[in-house]
Coordinates of C-alpha atoms in Angstrom, one line a residue:
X1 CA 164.9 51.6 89.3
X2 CA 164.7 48.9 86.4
X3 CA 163.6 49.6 82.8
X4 CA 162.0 47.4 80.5
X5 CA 162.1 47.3 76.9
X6 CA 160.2 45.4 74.2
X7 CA 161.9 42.8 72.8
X8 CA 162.4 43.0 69.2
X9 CA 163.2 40.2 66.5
X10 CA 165.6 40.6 64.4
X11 CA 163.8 42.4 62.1
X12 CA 162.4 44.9 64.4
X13 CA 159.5 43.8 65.1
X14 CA 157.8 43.3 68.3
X15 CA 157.6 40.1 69.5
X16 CA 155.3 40.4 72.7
X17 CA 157.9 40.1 75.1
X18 CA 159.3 43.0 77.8
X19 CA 162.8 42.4 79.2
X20 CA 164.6 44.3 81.7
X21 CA 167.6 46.4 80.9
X22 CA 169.9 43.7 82.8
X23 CA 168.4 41.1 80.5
X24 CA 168.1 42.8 77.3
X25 CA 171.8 43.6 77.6
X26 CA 173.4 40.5 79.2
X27 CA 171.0 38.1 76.4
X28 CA 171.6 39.9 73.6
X29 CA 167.7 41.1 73.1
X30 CA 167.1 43.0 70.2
X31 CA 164.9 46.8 71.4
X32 CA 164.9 50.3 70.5
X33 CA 167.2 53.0 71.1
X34 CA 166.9 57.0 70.6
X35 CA 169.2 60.0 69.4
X36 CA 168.5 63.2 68.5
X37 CA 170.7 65.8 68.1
X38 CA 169.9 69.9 68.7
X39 CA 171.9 72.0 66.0
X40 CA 171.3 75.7 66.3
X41 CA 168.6 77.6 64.2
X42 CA 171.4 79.0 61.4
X43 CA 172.7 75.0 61.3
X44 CA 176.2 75.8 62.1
X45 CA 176.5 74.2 65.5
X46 CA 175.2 71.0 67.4
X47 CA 174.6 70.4 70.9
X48 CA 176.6 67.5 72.5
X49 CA 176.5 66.1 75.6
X50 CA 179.8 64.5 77.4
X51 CA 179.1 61.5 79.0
X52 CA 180.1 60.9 82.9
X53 CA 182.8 59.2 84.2
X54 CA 180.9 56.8 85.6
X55 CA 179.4 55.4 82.6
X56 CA 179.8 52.0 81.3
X57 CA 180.7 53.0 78.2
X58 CA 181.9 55.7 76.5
X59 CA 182.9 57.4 79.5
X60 CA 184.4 60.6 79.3
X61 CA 183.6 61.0 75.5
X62 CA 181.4 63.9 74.0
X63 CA 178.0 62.8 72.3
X64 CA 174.9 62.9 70.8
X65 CA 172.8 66.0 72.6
X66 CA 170.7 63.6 74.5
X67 CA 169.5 60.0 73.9
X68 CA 168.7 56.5 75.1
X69 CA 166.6 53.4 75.2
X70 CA 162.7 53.4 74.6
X71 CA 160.9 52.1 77.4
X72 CA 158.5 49.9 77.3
X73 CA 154.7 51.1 75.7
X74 CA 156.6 53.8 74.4
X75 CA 157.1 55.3 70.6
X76 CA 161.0 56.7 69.4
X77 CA 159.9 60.4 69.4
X78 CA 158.1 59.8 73.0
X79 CA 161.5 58.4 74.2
X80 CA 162.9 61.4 72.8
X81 CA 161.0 63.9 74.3
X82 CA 162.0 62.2 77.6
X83 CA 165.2 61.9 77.5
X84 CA 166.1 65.3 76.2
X85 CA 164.2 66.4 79.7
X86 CA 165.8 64.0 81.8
X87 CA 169.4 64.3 80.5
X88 CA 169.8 68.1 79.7
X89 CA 166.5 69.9 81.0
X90 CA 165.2 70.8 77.6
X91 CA 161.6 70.7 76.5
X92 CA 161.0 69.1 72.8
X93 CA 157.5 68.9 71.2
X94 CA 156.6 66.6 69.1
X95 CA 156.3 69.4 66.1
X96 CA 159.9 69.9 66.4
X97 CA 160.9 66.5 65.6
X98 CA 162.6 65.5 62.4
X99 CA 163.4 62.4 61.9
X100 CA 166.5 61.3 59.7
X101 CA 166.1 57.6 59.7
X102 CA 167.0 54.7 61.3
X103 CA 170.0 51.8 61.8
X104 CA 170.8 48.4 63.6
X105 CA 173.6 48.4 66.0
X106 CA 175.5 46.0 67.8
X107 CA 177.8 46.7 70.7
X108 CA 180.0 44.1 72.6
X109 CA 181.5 45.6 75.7
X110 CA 182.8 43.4 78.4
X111 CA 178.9 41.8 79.5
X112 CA 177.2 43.8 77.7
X113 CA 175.3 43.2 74.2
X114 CA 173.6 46.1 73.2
X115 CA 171.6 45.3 70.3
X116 CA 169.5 48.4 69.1
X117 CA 166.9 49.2 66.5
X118 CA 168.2 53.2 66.7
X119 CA 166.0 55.9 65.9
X120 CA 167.6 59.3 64.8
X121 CA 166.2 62.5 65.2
X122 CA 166.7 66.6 64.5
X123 CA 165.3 69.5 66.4
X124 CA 166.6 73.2 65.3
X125 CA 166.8 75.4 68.7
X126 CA 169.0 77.9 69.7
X127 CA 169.6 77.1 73.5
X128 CA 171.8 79.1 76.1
X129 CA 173.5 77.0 78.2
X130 CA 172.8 78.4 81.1
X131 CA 169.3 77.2 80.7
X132 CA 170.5 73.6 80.8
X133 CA 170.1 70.8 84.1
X134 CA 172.8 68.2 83.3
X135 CA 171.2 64.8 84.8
X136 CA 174.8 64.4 86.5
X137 CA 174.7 60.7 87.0
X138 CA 174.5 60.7 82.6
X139 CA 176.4 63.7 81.5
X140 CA 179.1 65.6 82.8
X141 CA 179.0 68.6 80.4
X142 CA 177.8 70.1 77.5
X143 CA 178.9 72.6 74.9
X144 CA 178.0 73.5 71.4
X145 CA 180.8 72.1 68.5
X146 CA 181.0 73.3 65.1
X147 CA 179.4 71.5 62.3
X148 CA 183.0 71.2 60.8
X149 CA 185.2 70.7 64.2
X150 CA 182.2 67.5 64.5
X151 CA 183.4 66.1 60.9
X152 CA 187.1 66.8 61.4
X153 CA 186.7 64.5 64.3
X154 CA 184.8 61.8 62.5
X155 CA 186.9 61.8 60.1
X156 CA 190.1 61.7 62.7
X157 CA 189.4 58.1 64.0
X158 CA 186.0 59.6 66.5
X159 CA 188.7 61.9 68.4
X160 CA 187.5 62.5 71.4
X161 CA 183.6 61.3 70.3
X162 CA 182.2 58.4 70.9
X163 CA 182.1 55.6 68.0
X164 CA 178.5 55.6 67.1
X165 CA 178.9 55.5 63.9
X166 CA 175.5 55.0 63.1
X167 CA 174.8 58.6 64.9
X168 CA 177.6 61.0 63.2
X169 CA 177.1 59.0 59.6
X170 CA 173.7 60.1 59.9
X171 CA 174.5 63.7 61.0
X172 CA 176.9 64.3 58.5
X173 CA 174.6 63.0 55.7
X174 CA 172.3 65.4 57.2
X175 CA 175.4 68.3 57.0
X176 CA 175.7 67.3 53.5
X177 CA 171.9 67.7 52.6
X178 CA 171.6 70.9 54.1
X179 CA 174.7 73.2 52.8

């Protein structure tokens, strides 16, 4: 199945033009990307998600708790909303949503130029794990990290994590706001 994205300037705004994923990626188009991150009611933990094997990139590496592109005629906390259900089985509503802000990233992998206006976003749940439907061909696993195990990794070159650093600046800003 394809997905298409509006196609952003580079100012973010739309420019009344949908491009596949193949295109967006191998011209460089500029569209809209989603992360949100589930940290438990008490704020000590987050939810990540480790990405498959079989991704492009970042293969192998733990994550945000679910994320991805917005599709096209969609809003950020729509996109959310999906993929939260589509990558780890978990309902969001719309009330649940906080969002932190928002970033321009570049990425330059092999063919690929990812160019994203990201969207970043809280939810406060305590989830069991058992309760969760990994979307296989996406994640692998998922398991809840300590606030402080999450910045000791940061802060340790993105061991093990993958190097959005967009993402973990913004949830350790958040970390910092809330203690």
């Amino acid at each position: 199945m394809n997905e298409y994205f509006d196609v952003l300037n580079e100012n973010g705004e739309y420019i009344n033009e949908v491009a596949s994923r193949e295109d967006c990626h191998k011209k460089g188009l500029y569209h809209k990307a989603v992360v949100v991150f589930i940290i438990s009611i008490d704020g000590k933990k987050v939810l990540l998600q480790q990405r498959s094997s079989n991704k492009k990139l970042w293969p192998n590496l733990w994550d945000i708790t679910a994320g991805g592109h917005v599709l096209t005629g969609e809003l950020g906390y729509q996109a959310v909303i999906r993929e939260a259900k589509e990558e780890i089985g978990v309902d969001i509503d719309k009330e649940s949503l906080d969002f932190m802000g928002c970033t321009i990233s570049e990425i330059y992998r092999g063919d690929i130029i990812d160019r994203h206006f990201n969207e970043f976003y809280i939810v406060h749940r305590d989830i069991d794990l058992k309760d969760i439907i990994l979307q296989k061909d996406e994640v692998q696993d998922i398991k809840w990290f300590d606030k402080q195990e999450i910045i000791k990794r940061v802060n340790n070159n993105y061991d093990d994590l993958t190097n959005k650093v967009g993402c973990w600046n913004y949830l350790i800003k958040y970390f910092k706001i809330t203690d």
